[in-house]
XYZ file of C-alpha atoms in Angstrom:
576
model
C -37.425 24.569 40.868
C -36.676 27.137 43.430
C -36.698 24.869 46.785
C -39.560 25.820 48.826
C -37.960 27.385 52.104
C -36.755 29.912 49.803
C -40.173 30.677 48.188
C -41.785 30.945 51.466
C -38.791 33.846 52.057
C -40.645 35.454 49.295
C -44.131 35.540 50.506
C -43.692 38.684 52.479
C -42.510 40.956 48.995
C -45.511 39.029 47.534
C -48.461 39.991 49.809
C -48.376 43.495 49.474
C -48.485 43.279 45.421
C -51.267 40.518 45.659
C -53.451 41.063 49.048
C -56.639 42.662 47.903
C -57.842 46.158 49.013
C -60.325 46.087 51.304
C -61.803 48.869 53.950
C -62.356 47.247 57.510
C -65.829 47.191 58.084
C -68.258 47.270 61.236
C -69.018 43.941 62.275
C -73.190 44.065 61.405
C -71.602 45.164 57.423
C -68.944 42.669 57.631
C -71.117 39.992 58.343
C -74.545 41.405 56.364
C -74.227 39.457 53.383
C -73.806 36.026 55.252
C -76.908 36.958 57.242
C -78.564 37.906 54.250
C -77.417 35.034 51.966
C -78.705 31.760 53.580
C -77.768 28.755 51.566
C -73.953 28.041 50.544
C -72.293 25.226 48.081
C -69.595 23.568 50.652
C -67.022 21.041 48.548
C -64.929 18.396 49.860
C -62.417 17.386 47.362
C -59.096 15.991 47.267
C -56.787 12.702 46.728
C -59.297 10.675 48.846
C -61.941 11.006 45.948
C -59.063 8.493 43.983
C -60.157 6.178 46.897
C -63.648 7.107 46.408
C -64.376 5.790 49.791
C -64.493 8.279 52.555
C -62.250 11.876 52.947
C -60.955 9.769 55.821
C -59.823 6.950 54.364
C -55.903 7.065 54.826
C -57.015 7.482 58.752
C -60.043 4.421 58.475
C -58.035 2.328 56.713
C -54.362 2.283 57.592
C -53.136 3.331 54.790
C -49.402 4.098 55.374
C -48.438 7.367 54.231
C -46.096 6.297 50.918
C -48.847 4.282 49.796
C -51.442 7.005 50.105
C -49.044 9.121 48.385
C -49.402 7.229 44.975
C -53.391 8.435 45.301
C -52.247 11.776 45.684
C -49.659 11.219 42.539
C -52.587 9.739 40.350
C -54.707 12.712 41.166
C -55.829 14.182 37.992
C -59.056 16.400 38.060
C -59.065 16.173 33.807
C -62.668 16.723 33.168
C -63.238 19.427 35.864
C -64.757 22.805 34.624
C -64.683 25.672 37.063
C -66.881 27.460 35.040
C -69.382 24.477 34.837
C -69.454 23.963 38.826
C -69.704 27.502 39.227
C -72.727 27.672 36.817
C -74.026 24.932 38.663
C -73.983 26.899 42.300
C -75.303 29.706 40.700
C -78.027 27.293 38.847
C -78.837 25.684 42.745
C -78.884 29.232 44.262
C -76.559 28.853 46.539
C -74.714 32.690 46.855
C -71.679 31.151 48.285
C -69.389 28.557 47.820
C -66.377 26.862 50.244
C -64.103 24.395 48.837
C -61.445 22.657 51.134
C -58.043 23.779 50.437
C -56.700 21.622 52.625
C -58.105 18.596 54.284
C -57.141 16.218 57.436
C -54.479 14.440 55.150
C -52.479 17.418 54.698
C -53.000 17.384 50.616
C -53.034 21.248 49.790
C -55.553 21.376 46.560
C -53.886 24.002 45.264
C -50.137 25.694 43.757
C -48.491 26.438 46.944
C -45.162 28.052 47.601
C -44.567 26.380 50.981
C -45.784 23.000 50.954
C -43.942 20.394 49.145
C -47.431 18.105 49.096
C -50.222 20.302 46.789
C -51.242 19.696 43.143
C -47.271 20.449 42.345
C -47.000 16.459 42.856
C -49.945 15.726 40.091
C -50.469 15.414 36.488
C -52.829 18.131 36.461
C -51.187 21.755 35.201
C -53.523 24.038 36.883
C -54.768 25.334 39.854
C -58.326 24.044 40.970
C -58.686 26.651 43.647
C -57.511 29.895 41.636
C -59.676 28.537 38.605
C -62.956 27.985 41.035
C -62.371 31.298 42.508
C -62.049 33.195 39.058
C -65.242 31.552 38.153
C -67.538 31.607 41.235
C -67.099 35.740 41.021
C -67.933 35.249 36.879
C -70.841 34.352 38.498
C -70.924 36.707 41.469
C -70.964 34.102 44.114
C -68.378 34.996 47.195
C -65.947 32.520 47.664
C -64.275 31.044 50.441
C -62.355 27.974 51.454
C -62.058 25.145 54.083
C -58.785 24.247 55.778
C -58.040 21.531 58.565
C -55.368 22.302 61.198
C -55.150 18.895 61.808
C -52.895 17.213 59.546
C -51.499 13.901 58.973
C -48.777 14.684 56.634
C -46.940 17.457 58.240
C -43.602 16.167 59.981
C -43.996 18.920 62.755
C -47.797 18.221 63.934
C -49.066 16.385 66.624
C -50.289 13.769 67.909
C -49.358 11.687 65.151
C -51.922 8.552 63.996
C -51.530 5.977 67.144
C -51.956 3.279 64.504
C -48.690 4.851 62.706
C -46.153 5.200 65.591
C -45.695 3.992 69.182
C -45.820 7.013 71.189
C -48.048 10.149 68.630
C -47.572 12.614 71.128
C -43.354 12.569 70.180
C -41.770 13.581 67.045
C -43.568 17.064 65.746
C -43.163 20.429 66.283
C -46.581 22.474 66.973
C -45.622 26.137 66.895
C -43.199 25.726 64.061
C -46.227 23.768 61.757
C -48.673 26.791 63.497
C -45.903 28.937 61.590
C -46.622 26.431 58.363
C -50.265 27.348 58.928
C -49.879 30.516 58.711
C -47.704 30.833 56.065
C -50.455 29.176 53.882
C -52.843 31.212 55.303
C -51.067 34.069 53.695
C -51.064 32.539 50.213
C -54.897 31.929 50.461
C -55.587 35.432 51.136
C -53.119 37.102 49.683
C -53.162 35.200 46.185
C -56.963 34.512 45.305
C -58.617 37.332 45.689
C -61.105 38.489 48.282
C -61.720 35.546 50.482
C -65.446 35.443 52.016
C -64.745 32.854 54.337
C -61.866 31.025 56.337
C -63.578 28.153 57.539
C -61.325 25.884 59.998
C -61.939 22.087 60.810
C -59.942 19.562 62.695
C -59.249 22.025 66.274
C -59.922 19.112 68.724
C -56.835 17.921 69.193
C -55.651 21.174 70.459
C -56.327 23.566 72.728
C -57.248 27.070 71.742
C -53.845 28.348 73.598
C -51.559 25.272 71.693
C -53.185 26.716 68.282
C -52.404 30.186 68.986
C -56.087 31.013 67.822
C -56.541 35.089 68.818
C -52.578 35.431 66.888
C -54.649 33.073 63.649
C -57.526 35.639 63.926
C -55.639 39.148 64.077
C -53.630 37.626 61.275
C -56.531 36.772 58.785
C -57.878 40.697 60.255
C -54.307 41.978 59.003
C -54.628 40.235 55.586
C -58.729 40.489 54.739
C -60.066 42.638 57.446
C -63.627 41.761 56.012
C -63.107 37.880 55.938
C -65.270 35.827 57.854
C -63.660 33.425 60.267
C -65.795 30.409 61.569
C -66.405 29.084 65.583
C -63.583 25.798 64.786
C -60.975 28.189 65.390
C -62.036 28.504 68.574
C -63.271 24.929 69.600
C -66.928 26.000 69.326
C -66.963 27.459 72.657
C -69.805 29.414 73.346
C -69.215 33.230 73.132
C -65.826 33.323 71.020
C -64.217 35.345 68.797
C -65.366 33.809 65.628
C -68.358 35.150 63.280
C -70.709 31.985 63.021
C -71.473 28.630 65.031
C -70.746 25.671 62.724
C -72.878 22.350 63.954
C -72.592 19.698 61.887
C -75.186 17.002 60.067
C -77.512 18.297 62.219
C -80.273 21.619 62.290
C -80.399 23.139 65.857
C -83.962 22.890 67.675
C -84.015 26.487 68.564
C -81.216 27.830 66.715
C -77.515 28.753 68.064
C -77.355 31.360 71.175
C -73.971 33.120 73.327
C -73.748 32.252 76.856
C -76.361 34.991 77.388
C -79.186 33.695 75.415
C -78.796 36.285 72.970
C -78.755 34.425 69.190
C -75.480 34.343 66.710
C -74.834 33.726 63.538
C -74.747 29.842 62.578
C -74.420 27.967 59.725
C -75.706 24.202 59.180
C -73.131 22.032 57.032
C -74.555 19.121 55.810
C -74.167 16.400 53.151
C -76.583 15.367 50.281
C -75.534 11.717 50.475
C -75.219 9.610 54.139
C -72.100 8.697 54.562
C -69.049 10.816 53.907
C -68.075 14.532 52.592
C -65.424 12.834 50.092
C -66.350 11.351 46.884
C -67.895 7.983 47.900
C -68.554 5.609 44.818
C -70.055 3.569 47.158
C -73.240 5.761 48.131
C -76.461 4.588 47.583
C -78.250 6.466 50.222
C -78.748 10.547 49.458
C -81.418 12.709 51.037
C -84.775 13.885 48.547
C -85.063 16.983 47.126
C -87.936 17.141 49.165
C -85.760 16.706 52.243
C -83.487 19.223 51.153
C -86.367 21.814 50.426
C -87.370 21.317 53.456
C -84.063 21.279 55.544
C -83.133 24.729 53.907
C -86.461 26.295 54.837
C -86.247 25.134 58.784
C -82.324 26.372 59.212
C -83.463 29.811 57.966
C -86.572 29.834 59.996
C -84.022 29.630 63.171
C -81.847 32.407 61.817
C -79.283 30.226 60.395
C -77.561 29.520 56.881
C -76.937 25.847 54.937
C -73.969 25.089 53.525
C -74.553 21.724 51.847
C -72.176 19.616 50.519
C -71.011 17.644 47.541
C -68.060 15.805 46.687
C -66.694 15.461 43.618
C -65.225 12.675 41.687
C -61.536 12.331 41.147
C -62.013 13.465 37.403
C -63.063 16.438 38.218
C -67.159 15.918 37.905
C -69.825 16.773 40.627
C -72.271 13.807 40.694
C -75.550 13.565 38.810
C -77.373 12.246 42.347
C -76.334 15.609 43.470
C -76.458 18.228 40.334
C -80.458 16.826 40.126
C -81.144 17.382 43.643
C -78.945 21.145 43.636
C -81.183 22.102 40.276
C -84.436 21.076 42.028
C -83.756 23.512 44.894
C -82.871 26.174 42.476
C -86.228 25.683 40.948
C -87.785 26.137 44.236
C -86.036 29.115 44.698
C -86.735 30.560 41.771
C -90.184 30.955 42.589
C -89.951 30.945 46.522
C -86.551 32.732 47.131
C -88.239 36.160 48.269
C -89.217 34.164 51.429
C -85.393 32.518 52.110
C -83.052 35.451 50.981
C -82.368 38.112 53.430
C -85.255 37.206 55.741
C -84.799 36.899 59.355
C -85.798 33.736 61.718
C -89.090 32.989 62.150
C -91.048 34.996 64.597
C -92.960 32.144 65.968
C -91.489 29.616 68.422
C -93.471 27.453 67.441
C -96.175 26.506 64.855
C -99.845 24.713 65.006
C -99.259 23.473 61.273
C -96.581 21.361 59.787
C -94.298 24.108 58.340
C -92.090 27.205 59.155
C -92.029 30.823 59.271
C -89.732 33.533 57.800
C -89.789 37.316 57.984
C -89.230 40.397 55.911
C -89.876 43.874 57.555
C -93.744 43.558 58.404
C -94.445 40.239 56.153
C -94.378 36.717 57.307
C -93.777 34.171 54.883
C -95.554 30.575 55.717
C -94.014 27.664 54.768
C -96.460 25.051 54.818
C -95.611 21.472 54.093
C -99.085 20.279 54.730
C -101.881 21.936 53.449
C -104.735 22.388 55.814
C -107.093 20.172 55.064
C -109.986 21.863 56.289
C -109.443 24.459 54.478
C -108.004 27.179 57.084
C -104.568 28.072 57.885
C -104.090 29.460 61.253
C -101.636 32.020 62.287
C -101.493 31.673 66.143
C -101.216 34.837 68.632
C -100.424 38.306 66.095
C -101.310 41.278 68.002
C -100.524 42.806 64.325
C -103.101 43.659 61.834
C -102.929 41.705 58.546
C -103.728 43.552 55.571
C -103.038 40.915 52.436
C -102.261 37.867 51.654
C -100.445 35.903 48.490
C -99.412 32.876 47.221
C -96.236 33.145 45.858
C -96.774 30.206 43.708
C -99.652 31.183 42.770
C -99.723 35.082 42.219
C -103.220 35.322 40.572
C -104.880 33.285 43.691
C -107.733 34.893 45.350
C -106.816 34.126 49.286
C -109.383 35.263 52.121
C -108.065 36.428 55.558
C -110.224 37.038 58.851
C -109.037 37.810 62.600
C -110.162 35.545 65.297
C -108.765 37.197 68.460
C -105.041 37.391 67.942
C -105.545 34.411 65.532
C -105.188 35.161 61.966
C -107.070 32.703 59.512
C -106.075 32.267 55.661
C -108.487 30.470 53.537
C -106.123 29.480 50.833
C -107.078 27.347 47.457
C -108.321 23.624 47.604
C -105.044 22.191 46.388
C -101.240 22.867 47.371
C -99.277 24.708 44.443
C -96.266 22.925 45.534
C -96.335 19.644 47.335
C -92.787 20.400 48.613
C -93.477 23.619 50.697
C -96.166 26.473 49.346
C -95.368 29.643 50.391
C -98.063 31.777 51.815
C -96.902 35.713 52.170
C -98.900 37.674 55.039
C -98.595 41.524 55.100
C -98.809 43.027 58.298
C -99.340 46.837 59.550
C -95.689 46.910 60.805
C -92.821 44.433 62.394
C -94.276 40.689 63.322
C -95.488 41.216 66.991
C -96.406 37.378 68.794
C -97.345 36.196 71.533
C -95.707 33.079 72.108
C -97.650 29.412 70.967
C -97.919 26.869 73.743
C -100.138 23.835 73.390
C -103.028 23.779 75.742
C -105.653 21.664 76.462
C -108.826 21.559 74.486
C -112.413 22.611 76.246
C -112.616 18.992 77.234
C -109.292 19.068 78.684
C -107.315 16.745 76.200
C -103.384 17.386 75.022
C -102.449 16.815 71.686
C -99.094 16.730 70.632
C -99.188 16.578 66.801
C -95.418 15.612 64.717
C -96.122 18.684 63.222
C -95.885 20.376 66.436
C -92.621 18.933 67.733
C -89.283 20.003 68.061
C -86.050 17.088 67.608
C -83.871 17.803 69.984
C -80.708 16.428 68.287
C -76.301 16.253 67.867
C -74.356 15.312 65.410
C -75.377 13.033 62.590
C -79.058 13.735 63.206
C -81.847 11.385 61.206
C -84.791 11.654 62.496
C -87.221 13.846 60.909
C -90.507 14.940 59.765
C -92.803 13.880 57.199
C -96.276 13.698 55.402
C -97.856 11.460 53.773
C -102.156 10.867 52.756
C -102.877 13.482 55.443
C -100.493 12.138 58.087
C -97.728 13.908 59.845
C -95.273 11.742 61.922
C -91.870 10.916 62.353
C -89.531 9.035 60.681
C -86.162 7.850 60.483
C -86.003 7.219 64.223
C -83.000 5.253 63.838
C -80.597 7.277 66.408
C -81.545 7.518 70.730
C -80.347 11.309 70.158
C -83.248 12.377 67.963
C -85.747 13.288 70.649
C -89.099 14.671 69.305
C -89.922 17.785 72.182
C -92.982 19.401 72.668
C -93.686 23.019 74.541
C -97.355 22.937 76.710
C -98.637 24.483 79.371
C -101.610 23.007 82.236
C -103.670 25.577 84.275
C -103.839 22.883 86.956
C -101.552 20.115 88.304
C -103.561 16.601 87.209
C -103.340 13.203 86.009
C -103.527 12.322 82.510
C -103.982 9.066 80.571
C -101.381 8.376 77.557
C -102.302 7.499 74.621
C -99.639 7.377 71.334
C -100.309 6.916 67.342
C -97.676 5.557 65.255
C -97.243 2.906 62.502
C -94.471 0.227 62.941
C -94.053 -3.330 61.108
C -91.294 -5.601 60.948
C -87.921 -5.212 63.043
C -89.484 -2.048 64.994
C -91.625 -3.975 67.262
C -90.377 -4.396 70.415
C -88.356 -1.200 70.210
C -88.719 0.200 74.438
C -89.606 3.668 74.288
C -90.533 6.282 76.941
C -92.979 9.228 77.544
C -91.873 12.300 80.131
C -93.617 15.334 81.143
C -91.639 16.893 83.898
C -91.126 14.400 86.749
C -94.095 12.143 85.189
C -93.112 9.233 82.766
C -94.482 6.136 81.173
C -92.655 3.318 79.137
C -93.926 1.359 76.880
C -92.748 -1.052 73.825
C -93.684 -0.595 70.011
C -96.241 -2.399 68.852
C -96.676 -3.731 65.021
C -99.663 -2.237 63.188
C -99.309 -4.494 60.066
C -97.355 -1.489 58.290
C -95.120 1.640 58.742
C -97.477 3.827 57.420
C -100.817 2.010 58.993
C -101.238 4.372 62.195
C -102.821 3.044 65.266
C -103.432 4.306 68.683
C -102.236 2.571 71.971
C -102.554 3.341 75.993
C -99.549 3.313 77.798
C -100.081 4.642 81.221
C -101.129 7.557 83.166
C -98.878 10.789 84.223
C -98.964 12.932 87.137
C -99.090 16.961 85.340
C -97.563 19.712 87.882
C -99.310 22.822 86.993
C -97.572 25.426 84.382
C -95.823 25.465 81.290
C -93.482 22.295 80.890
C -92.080 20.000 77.671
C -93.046 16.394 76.745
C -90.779 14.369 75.356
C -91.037 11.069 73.835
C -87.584 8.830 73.849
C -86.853 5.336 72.106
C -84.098 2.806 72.856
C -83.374 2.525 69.459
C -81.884 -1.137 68.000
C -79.411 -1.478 65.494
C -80.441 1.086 63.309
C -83.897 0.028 62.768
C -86.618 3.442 62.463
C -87.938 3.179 66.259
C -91.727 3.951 64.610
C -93.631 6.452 62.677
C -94.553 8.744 65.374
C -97.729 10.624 64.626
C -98.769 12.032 67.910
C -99.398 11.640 71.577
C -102.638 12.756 73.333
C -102.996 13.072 76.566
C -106.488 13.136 78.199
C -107.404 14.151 82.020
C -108.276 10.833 84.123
């Protein structure tokens, strides 16, 4: 074999015969079918699926490098089908898909010229990444792939692993593996065809200077002017260079905005299962297909995209846990996608029902998760004029509509077509014009701050979130102090208030301190047990002092060892 610092001589003849033609495009085409696109396959796979433990498992466990090496050696994808995982994305209706090429172990899943550690080392004769890219555009899906600066292979980067040698900032050579970087950069997009996306991982060890990240970005421009470049490049700062906002495990309350409130592209990654993005034979914990329904519907309502993950086994097979749960959302899709695919975030802040709004030109989609049980669906503050109304699972449906101020009221059938999320399609006489929804007090004067209503203002490996169940809304999976449910109201007079909150709790949840704030005002109180999660009772837990105006309400809980703080179903608040 030719040795590899000669090869990499070669890439430079090799780019002009291999990079694809493309035409450098405005930024609002470059980016139009990501905007337009809304739910990606993302797939972490690589010699930690041997392991089958975590994609971090050479850096969780110790592992010393020659020993994680005989994983990489006994990597041998035998029973993976491009064509089958391809079929499967386009089955799921995802319309794009990202596969690492390179992870934080430095493994490069693919035939490259510069890199003495990629599939060259393994049994297996092909390449996974050239074969997955021929297929996903068999199946017109755009195709892009992962890759981690960091890397814990690479002689020349630091900081080494502080559990591997005595001083990790010693030893490496940054700009020369930056070079290495790039150099694979240039086989990526040079030798698989058009790339959609470059999406980069592991930039917090560095800063953006140290990475050379604006020379990265002009270089990817010179290769695939068109290519979409993610915010990791950059750190995440606010107002960057890159195309989209990447927060992780975790769906934004209002969406992603720059540093002048003005929104950006952003893209949710998430996992099916719990616990890692690696194969993990160990899983038992993955989210429903109702969750996942669900979780796709409220990231496009706030103008964002999912890219949800699976990781596949060291054979080469994607899961049945996760090809079940992909072909249920495709079945949604199938007969809901009008209201996800190249609609626009949700014109409403905020929504009196459990559900979520999308937008097409002048129609509003509804996405209601609860159907209204007295048989009216209201569309808060439209100063449009609605002139139809469908069911999209339900085509032939007769639905009434009537105007009640700049209220809009649906009379839709007795019974949900879809138990999951029923899509209700409202025409309007132009663009979505609203007037913002703030709760207010009732004519006696009493606050009610419904699940339905709320907001969860989150981070990272968010778990909290909302359910239904026998005509309850609440709650659930309060196991994290960052999950904080948030409410928008408004007073037309400073007062004081008595609190009052519903929830069910049983078992290890009692006890659990939690706390109600409005403002300045708060109240604390401790869960209670109601003789069952799903058994909702009411409790007083103090009074609040209300300034007058518009304001949020927030309810808090010191959660314990992992243990679902309560069901919360609402708070009320009523004037003393």
């Amino acid at each position: 074999m030719m040795p590899k610092i000669a090869l990499t001589l070669l890439l430079g003849s090799l780019t002009l015969a291999a990079q694809p033609s493309q035409k450098p495009l405005p930024e609002a085409e470059r980016t139009r079918w990501f905007r337009e696109a809304k739910f990606g396959l993302f797939i972490h796979w690589g010699p930690y699926a041997v392991i089958g433990r975590h994609e971090w498992a050479r850096h969780r466990f110790q592992i010393p490098q020659a020993e994680y090496d005989k994983f990489a050696r006994a990597f041998n994808p035998v029973n993976f089908s491009a064509d089958a995982w391809a079929e499967l994305a386009r089955e799921a209706g995802v319309r794009y898909v990202v596969i690492t090429s390179k992870h934080h172990d430095g493994f490069s899943i693919y035939r490259s010229q510069v890199s003495d550690y990629d599939m060259e080392i393994t049994p297996y004769p092909g390449d996974p990444l050239k074969l997955l890219a021929e297929a996903c555009r068999r199946q017109s899906l755009r195709f892009g792939f992962y890759h981690s600066i960091m890397d814990w292979h690479h002689p020349d980067y630091t900081p080494k692993r502080a559990w591997e040698v005595a001083d990790p900032k010693t030893g490496g050579n940054l700009p020369r593996f930056i070079d290495f970087m790039k150099a694979q950069l240039r086989e990526l997009l040079t030798g698989y065809g058009d790339i959609a996306v470059v999406w980069f991982d592991g930039e917090w060890e560095h800063s953006i200077e140290e990475m050379r990240s604006d020379e990265v970005y002009e270089f990817i421009r010179q290769l695939q002017p068109n290519t979409l470049i993610n915010d990791r490049l950059y750190k995440r700062a606010p107002g960057n260079r890159a195309d989209f906002g990447t927060p992780e495990q975790f769906v934004p309350a209002t969406g992603l905005q720059d540093p002048s409130g003005k929104p950006i592209l952003w893209e949710s990654c998430v996992t099916i299962n719990t616990d890692s993005w690696g194969y993990n034979k160990y899983e038992t914990e993955f989210k429903t297909e109702r969750d996942l329904i669900r979780m796709l519907i409220e990231v496009v309502s706030k103008g964002g995209n999912l890219l949800l993950n699976v990781g596949p086994t060291p054979d080469g097979r994607i899961q049945d846990e996760f090809q079940t749960r992909l072909r249920a959302m495709g079945r949604w899709l199938k007969v809901n996608g009008e209201a996800i695919y190249e609609t626009t975030a949700s014109p409403f802040a905020r929504l009196p029902f459990f559900g979520r709004a999308t937008a097409k030109g002048s129609t509003v989609y509804l996405h209601v998760f609860q159907w209204p049980s007295d048989g009216v669906l209201r569309v808060p503050g439209l100063d449009n004029r609605a002139l139809s109304v469908r069911l999209l699972g339900q085509p032939a449906a007769k639905l009434a509509l009537r105007h009640q101020g700049t209220d809009v009221l649906i009379s839709p059938p007795a019974a949900a077509p879809d138990g999951i999320a029923s899509v209700v399609a409202l025409s309007l006489d132009g663009p979505p014009r609203v007037r913002p929804y703030v709760i207010q007090p009732d004519a006696g004067g009493v606050l009610r701050f419904g699940a339905e209503s709320c907001e969860i203002e989150t981070r990272f490996e968010q778990r909290a979130k909302k359910e239904n169940f026998l005509g309850h809304v609440f709650l659930t999976r309060w196991i994290r102090a960052d999950d904080v449910p948030t409410w928008t109201f408004a007073v037309p007079a400073a007062g004081r208030y008595r609190a009052e909150i519903t929830y069910g709790a049983a078992g290890a949840s009692k006890g659990t301190p939690f706390t109600i704030s409005a403002g300045a005002a708060q109240v604390s109180g401790t869960v209670g047990n109601t003789q069952g999660d799903w058994v909702f009772k009411s409790f007083a837990v103090g009074e609040l002092q209300l300034a007058a105006g518009e304001q949020t309400l927030q309810v808090k809980a010191a959660v314990r060892g992992g243990v679902n703080a309560m069901n919360l179903e609402r708070v009320t608040l009523t004037p003393v």
